[in-house]
GROMACS .gro file of N, CA, C and O in nm:
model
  520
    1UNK      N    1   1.408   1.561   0.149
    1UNK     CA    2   1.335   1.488   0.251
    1UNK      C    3   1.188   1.486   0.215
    1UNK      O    4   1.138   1.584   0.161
    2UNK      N    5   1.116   1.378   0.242
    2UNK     CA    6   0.985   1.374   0.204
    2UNK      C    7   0.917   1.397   0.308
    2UNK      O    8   0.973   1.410   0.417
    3UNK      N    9   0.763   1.409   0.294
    3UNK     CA   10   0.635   1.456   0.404
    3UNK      C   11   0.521   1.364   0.370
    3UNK      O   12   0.472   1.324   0.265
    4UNK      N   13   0.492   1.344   0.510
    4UNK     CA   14   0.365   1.270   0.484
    4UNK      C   15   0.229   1.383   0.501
    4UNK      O   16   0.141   1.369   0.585
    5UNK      N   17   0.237   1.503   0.394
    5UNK     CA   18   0.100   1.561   0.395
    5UNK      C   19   0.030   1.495   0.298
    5UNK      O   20   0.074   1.418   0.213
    6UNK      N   21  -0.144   1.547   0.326
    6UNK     CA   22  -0.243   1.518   0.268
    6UNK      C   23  -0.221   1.501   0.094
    6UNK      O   24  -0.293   1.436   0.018
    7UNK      N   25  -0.120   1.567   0.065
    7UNK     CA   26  -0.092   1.572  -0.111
    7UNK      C   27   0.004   1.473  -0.126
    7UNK      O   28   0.022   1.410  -0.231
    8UNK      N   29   0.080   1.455  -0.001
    8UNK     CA   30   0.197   1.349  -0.040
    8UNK      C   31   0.192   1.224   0.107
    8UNK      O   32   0.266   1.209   0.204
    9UNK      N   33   0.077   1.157   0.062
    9UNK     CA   34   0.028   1.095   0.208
    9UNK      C   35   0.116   0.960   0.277
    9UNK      O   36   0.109   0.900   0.385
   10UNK      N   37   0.193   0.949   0.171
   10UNK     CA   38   0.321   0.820   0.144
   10UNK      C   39   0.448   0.860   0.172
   10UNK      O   40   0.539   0.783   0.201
   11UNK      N   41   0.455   0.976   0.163
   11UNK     CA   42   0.623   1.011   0.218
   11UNK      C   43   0.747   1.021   0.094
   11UNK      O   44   0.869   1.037   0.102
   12UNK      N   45   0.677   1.009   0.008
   12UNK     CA   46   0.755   0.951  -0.139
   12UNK      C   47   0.846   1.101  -0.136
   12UNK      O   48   0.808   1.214  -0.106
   13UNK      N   49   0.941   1.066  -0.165
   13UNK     CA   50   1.041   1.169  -0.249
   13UNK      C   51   1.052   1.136  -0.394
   13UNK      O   52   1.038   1.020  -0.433
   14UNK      N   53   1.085   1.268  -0.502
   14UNK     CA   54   1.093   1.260  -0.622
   14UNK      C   55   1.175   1.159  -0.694
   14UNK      O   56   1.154   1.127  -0.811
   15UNK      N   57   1.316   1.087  -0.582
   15UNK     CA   58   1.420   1.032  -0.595
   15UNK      C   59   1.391   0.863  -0.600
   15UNK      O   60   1.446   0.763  -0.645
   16UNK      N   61   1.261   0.902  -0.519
   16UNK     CA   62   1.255   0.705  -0.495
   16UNK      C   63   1.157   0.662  -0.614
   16UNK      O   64   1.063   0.724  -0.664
   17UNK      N   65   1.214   0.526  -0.647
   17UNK     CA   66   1.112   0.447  -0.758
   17UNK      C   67   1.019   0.398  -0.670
   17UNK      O   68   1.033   0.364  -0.553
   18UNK      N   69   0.881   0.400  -0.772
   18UNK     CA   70   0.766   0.389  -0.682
   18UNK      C   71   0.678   0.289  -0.812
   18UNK      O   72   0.646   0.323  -0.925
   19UNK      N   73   0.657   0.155  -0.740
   19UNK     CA   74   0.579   0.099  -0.818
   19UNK      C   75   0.414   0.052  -0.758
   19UNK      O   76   0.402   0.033  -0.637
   20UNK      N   77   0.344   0.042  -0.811
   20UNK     CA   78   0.169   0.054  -0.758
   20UNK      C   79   0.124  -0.068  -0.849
   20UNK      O   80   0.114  -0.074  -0.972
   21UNK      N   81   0.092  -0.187  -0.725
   21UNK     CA   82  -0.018  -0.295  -0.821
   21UNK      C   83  -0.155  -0.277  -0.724
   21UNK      O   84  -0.170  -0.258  -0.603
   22UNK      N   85  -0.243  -0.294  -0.837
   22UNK     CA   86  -0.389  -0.322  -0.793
   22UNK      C   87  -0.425  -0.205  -0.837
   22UNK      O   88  -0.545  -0.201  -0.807
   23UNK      N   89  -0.393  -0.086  -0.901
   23UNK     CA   90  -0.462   0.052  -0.913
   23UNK      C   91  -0.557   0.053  -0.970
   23UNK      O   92  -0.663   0.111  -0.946
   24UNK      N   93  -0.519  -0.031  -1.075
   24UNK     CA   94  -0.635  -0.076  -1.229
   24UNK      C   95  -0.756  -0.051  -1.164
   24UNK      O   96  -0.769  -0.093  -1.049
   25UNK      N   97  -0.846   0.009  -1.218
   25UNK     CA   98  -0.998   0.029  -1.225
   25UNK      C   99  -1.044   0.082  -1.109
   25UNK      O  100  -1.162   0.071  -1.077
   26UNK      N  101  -0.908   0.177  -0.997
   26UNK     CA  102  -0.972   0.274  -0.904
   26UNK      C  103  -0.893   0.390  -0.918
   26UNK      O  104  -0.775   0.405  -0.884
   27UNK      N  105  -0.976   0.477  -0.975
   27UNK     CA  106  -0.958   0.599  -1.003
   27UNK      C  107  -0.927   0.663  -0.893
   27UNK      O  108  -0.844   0.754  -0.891
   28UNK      N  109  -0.987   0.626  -0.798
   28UNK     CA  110  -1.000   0.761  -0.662
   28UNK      C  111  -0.875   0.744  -0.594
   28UNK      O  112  -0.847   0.832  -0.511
   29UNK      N  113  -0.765   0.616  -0.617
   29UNK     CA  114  -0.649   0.615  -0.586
   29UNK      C  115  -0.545   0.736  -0.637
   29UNK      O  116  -0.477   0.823  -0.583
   30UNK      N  117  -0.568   0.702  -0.744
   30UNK     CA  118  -0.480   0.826  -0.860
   30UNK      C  119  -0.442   0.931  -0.803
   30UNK      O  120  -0.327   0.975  -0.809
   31UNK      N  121  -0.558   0.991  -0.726
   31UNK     CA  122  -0.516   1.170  -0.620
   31UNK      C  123  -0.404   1.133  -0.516
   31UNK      O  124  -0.340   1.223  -0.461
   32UNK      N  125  -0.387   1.032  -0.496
   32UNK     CA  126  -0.252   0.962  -0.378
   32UNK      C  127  -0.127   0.948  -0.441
   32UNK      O  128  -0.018   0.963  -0.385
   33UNK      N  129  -0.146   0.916  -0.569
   33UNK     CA  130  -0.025   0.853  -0.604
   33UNK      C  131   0.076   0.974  -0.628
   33UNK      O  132   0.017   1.082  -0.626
   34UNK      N  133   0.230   0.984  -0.651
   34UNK     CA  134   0.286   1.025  -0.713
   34UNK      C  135   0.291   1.023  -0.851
   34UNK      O  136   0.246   0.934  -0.923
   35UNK      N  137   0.356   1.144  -0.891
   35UNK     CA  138   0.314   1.147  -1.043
   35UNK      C  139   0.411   1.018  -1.151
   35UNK      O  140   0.393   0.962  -1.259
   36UNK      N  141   0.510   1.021  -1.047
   36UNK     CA  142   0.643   0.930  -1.097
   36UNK      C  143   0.636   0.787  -1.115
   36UNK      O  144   0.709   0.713  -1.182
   37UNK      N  145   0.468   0.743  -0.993
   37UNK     CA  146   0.482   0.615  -1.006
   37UNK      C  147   0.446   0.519  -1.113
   37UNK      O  148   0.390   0.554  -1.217
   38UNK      N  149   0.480   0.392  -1.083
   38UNK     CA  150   0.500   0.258  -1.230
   38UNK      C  151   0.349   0.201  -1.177
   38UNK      O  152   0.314   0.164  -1.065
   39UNK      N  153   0.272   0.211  -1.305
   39UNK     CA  154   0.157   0.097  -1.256
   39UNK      C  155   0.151  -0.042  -1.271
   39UNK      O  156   0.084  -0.061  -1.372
   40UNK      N  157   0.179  -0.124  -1.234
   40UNK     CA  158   0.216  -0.228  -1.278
   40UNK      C  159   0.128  -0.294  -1.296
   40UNK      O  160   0.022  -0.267  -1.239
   41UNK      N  161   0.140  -0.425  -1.398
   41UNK     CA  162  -0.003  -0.507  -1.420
   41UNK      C  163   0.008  -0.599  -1.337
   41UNK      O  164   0.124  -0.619  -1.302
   42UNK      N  165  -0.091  -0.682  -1.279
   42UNK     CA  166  -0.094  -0.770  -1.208
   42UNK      C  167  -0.025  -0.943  -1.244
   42UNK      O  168  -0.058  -1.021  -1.333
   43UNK      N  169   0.084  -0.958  -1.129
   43UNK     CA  170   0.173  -1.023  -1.189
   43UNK      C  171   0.327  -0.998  -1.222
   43UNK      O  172   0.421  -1.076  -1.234
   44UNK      N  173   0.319  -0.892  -1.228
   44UNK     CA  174   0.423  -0.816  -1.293
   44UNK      C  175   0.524  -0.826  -1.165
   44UNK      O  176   0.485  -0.835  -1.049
   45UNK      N  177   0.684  -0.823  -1.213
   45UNK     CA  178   0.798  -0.741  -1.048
   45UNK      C  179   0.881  -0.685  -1.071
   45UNK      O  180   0.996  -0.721  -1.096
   46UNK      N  181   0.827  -0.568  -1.067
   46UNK     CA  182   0.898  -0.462  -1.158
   46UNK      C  183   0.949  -0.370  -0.994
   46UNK      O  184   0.865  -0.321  -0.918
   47UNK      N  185   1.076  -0.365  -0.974
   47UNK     CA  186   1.133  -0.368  -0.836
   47UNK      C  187   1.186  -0.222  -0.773
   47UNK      O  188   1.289  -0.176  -0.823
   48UNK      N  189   1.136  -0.166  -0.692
   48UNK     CA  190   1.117  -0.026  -0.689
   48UNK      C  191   1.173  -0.015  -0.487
   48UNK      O  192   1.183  -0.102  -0.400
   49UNK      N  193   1.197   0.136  -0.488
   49UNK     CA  194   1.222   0.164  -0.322
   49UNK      C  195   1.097   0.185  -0.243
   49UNK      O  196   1.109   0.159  -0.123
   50UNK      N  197   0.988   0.222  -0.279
   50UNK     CA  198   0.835   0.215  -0.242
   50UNK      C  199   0.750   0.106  -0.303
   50UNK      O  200   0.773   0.121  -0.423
   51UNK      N  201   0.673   0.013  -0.292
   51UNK     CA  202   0.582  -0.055  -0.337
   51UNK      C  203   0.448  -0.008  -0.284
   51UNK      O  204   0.449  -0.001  -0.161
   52UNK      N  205   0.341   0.024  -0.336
   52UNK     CA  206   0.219   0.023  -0.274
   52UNK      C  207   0.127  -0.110  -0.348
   52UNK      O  208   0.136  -0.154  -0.462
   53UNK      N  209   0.059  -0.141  -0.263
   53UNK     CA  210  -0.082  -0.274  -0.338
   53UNK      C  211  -0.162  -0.210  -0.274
   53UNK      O  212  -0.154  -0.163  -0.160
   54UNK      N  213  -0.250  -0.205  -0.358
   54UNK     CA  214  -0.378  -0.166  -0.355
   54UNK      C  215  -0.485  -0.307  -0.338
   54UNK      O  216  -0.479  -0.400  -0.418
   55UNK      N  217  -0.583  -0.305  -0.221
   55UNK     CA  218  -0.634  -0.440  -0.217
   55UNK      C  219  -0.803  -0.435  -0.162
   55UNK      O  220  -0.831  -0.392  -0.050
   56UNK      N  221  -0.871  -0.466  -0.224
   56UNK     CA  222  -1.048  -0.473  -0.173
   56UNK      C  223  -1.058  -0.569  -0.071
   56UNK      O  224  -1.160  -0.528  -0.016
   57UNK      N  225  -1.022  -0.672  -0.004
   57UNK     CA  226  -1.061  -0.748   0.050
   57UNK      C  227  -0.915  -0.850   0.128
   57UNK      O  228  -0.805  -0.847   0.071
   58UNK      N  229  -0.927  -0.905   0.214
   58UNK     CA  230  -0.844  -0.957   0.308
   58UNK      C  231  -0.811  -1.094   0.205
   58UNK      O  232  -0.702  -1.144   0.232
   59UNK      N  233  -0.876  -1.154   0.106
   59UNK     CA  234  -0.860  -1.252   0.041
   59UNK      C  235  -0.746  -1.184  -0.109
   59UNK      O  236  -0.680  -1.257  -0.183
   60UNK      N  237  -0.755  -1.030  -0.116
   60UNK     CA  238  -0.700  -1.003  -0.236
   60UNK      C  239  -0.567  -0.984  -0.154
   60UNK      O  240  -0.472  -1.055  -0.187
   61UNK      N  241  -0.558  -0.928  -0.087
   61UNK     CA  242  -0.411  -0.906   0.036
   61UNK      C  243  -0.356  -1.066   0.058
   61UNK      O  244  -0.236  -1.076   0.035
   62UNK      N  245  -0.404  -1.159   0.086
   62UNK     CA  246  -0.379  -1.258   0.080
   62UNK      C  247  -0.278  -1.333  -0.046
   62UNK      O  248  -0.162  -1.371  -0.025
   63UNK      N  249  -0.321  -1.339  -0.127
   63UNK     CA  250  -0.289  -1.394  -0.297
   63UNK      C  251  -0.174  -1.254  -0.332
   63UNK      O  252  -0.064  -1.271  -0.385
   64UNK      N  253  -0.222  -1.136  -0.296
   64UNK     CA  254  -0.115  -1.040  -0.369
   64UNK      C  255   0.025  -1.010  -0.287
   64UNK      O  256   0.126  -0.952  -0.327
   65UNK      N  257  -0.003  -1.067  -0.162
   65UNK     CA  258   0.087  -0.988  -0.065
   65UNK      C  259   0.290  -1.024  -0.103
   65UNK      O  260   0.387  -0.949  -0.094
   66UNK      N  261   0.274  -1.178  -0.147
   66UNK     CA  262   0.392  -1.190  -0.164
   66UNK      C  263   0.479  -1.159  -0.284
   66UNK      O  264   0.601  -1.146  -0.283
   67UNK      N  265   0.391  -1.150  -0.397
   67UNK     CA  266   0.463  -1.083  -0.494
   67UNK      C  267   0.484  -0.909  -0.494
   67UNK      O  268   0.598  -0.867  -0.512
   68UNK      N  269   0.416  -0.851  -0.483
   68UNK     CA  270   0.393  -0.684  -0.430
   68UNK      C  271   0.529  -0.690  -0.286
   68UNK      O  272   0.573  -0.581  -0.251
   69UNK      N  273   0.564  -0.769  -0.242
   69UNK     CA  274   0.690  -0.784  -0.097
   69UNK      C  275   0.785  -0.809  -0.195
   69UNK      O  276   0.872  -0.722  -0.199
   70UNK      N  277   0.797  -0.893  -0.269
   70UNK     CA  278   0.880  -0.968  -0.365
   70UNK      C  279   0.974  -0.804  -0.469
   70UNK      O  280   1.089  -0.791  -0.511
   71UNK      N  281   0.889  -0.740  -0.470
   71UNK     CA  282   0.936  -0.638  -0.547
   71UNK      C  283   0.961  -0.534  -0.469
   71UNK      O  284   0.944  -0.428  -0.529
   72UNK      N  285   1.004  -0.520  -0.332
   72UNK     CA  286   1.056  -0.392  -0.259
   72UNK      C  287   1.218  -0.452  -0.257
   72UNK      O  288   1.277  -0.558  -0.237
   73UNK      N  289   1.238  -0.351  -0.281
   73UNK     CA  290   1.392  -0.324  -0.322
   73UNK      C  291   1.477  -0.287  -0.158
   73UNK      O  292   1.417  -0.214  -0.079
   74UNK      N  293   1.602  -0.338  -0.123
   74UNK     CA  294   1.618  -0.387  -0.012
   74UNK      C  295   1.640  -0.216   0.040
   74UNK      O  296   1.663  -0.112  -0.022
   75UNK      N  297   1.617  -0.250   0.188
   75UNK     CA  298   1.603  -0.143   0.219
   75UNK      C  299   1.462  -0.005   0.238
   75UNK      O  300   1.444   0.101   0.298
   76UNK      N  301   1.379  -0.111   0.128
   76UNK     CA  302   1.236  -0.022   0.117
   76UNK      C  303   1.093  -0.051   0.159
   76UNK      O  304   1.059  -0.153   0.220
   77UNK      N  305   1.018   0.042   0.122
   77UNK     CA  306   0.870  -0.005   0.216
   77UNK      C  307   0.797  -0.018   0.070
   77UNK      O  308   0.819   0.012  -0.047
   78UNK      N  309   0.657  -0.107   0.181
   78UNK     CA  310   0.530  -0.140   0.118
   78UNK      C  311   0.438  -0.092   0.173
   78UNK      O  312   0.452  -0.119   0.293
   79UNK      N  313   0.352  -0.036   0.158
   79UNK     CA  314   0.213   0.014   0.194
   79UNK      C  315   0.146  -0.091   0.083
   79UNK      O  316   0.184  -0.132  -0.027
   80UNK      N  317  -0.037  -0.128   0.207
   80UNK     CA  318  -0.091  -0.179   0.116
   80UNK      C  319  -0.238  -0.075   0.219
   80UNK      O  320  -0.270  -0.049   0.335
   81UNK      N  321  -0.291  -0.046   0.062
   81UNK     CA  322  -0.409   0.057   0.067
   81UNK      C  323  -0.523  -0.014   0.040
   81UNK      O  324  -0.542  -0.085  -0.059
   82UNK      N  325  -0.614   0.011   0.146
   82UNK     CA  326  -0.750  -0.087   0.150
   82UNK      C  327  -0.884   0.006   0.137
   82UNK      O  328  -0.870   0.127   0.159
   83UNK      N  329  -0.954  -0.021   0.118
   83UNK     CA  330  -1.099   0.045   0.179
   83UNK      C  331  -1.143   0.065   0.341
   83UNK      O  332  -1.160  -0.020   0.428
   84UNK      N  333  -1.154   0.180   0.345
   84UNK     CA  334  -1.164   0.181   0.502
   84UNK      C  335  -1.246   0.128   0.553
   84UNK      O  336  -1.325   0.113   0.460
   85UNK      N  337  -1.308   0.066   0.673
   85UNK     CA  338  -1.372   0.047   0.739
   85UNK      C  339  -1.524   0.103   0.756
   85UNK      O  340  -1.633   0.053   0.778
   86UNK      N  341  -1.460   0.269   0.727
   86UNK     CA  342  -1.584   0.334   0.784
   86UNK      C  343  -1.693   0.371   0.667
   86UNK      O  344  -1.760   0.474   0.675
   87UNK      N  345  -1.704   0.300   0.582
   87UNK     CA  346  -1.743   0.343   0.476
   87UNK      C  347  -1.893   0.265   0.503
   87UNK      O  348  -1.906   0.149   0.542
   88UNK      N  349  -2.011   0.367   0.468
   88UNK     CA  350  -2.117   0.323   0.539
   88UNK      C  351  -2.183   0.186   0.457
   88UNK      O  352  -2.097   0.155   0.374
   89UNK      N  353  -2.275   0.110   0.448
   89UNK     CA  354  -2.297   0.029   0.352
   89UNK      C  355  -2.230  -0.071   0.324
   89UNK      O  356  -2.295  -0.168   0.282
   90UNK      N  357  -2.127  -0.080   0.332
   90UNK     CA  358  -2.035  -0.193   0.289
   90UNK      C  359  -1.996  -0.250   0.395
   90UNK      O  360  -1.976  -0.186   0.498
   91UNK      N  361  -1.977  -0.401   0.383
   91UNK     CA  362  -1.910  -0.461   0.462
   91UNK      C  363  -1.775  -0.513   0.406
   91UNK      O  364  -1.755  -0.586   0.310
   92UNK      N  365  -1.687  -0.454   0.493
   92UNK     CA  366  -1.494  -0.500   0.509
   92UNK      C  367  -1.440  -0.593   0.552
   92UNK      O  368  -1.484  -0.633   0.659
   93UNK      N  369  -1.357  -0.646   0.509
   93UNK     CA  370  -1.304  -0.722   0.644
   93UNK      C  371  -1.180  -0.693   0.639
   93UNK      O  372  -1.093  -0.764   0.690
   94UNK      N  373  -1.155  -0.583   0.576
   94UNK     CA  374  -0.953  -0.478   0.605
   94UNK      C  375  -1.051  -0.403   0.754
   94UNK      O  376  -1.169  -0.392   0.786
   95UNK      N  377  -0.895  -0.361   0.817
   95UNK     CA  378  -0.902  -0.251   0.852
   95UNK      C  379  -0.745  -0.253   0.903
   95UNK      O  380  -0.680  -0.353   0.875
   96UNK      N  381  -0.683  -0.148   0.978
   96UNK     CA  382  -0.544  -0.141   1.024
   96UNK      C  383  -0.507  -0.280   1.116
   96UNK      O  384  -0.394  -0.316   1.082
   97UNK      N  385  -0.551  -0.352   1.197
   97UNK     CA  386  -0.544  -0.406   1.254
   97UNK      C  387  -0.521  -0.525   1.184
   97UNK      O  388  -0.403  -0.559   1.185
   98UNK      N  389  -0.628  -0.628   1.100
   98UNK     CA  390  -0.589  -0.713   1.046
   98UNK      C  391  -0.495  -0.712   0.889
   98UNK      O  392  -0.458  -0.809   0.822
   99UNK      N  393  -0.476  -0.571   0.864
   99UNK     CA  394  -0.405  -0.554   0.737
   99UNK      C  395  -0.239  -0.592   0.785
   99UNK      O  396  -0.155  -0.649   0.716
  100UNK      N  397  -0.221  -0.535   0.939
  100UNK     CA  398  -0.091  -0.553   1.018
  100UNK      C  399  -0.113  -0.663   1.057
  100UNK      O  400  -0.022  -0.719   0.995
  101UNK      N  401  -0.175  -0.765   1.124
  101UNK     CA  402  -0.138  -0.907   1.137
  101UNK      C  403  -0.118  -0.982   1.012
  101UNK      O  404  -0.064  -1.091   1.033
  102UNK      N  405  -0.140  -0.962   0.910
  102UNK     CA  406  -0.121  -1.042   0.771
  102UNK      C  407   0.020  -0.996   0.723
  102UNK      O  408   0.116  -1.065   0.685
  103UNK      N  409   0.007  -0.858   0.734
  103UNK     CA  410   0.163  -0.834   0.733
  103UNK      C  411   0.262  -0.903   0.804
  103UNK      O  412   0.365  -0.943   0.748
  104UNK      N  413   0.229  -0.928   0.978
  104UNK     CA  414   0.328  -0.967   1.030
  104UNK      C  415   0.342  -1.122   1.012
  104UNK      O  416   0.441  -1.194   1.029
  105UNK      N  417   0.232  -1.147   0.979
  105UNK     CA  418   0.204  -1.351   0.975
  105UNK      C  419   0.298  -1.327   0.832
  105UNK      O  420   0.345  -1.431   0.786
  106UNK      N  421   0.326  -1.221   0.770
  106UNK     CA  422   0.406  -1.264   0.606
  106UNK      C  423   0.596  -1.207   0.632
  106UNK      O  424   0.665  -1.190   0.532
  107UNK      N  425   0.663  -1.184   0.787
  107UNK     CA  426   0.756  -1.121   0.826
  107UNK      C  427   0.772  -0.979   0.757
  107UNK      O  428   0.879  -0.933   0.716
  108UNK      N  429   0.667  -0.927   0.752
  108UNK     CA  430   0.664  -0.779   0.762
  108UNK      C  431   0.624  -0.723   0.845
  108UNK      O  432   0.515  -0.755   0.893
  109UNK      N  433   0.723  -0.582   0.912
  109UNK     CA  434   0.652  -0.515   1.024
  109UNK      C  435   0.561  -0.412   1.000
  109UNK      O  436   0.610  -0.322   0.931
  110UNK      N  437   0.463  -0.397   1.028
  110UNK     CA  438   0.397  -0.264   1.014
  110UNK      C  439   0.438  -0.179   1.108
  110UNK      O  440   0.461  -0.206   1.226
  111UNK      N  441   0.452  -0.034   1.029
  111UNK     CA  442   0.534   0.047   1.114
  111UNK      C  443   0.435   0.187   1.110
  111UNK      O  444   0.469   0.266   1.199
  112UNK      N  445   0.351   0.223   1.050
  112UNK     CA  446   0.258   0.339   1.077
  112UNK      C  447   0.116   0.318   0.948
  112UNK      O  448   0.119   0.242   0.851
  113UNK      N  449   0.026   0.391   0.980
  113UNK     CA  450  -0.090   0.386   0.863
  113UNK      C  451  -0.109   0.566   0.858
  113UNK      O  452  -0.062   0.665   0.915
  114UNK      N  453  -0.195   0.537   0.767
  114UNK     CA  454  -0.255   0.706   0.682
  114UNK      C  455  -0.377   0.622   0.648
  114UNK      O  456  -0.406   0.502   0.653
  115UNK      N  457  -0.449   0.759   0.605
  115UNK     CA  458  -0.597   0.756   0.568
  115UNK      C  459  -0.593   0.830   0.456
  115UNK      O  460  -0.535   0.938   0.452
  116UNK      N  461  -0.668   0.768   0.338
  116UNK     CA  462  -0.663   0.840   0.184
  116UNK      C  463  -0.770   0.880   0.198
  116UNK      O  464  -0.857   0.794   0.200
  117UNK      N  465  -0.818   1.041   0.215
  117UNK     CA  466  -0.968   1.077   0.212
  117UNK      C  467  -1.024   1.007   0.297
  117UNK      O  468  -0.981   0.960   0.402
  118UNK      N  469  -1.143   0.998   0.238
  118UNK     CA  470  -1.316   0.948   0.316
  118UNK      C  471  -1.283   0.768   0.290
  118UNK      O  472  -1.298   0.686   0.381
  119UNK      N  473  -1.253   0.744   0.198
  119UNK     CA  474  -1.293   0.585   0.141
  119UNK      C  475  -1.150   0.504   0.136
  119UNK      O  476  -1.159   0.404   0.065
  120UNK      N  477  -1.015   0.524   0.197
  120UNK     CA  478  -0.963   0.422   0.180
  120UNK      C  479  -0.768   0.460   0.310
  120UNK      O  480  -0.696   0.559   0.320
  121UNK      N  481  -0.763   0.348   0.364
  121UNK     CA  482  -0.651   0.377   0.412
  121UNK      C  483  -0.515   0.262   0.392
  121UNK      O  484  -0.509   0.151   0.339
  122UNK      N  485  -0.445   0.323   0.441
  122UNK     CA  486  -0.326   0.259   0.406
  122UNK      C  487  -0.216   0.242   0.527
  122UNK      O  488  -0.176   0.333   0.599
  123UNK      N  489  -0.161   0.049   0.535
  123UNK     CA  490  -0.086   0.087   0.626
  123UNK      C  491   0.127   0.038   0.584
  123UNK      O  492   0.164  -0.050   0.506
  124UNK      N  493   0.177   0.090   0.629
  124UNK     CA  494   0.300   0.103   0.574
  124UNK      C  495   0.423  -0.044   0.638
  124UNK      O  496   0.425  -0.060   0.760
  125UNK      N  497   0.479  -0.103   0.583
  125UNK     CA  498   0.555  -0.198   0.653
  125UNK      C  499   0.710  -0.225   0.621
  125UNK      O  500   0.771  -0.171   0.528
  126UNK      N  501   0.760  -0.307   0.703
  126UNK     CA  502   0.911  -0.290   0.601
  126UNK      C  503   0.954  -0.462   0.637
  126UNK      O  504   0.884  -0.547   0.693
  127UNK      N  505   1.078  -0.474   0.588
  127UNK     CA  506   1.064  -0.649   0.609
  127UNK      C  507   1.097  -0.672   0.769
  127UNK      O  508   1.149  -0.579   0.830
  128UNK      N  509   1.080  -0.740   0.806
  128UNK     CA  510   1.112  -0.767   0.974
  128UNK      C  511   1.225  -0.824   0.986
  128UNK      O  512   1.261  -0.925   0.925
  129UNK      N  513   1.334  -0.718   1.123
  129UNK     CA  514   1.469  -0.750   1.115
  129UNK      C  515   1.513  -0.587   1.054
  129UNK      O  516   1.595  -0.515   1.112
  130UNK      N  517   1.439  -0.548   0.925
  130UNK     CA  518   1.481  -0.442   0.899
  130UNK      C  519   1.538  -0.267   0.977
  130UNK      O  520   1.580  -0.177   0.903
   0.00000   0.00000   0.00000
């Protein structure tokens, strides 16, 4: 059975395939991931029981959302991990709220979020109906 602690903030078990687009060129993701997971290049659908996307902006969630859905394997979830909100200096336009209406405008339900550290959270969905 898996846990959603601070070391394993996704719930992943050793058993499930876990594939990750968008990681490329953020390191500070890496402390989240499982050790097991596939990084995939962008583009790629390489078809797994966890999907995570990793996404900077409501326009990158946009363009990535249906291929990163395209590759959850039936039965499985997507998390897509954003920059939080609270991050001082920057302006967002993720946060839990509109990361779950884009989900649901794409028939995915969002079903819970986590927070990665200080700088980035994540919220979890599965297909709707599921």
């Amino acid at each position: 059975m898996s846990s959603d602690s601070p070391a394993n903030p996704f719930g992943i078990s050793a058993e499930q395939r876990v594939t990750v687009y968008g990681a490329q060129g953020r390191p500070e993701i890496a402390a989240f991931l499982p050790a097991h997971a596939f990084l995939a290049e962008p583009g790629a659908n390489v078809p797994a029981d966890v999907v995570l996307l990793v996404v900077g902006s409501a326009a990158d969630l946009a363009h990535d959302l249906s291929g990163a859905a395209a590759a959850v394997e039936a039965g499985g979830v997507l998390w897509v991990c954003y920059p939080s909100a609270t991050v001082e200096g920057e302006d967002r336009d993720l946060n839990r709220d509109t990361v779950a209406s884009l989900l649901a405008a794409n028939d995915w339900e969002p079903l819970a979020d986590v927070t990665l550290g200080e700088k980035w959270s994540a919220v979890r969905g599965q297909p709707t109906g599921k």
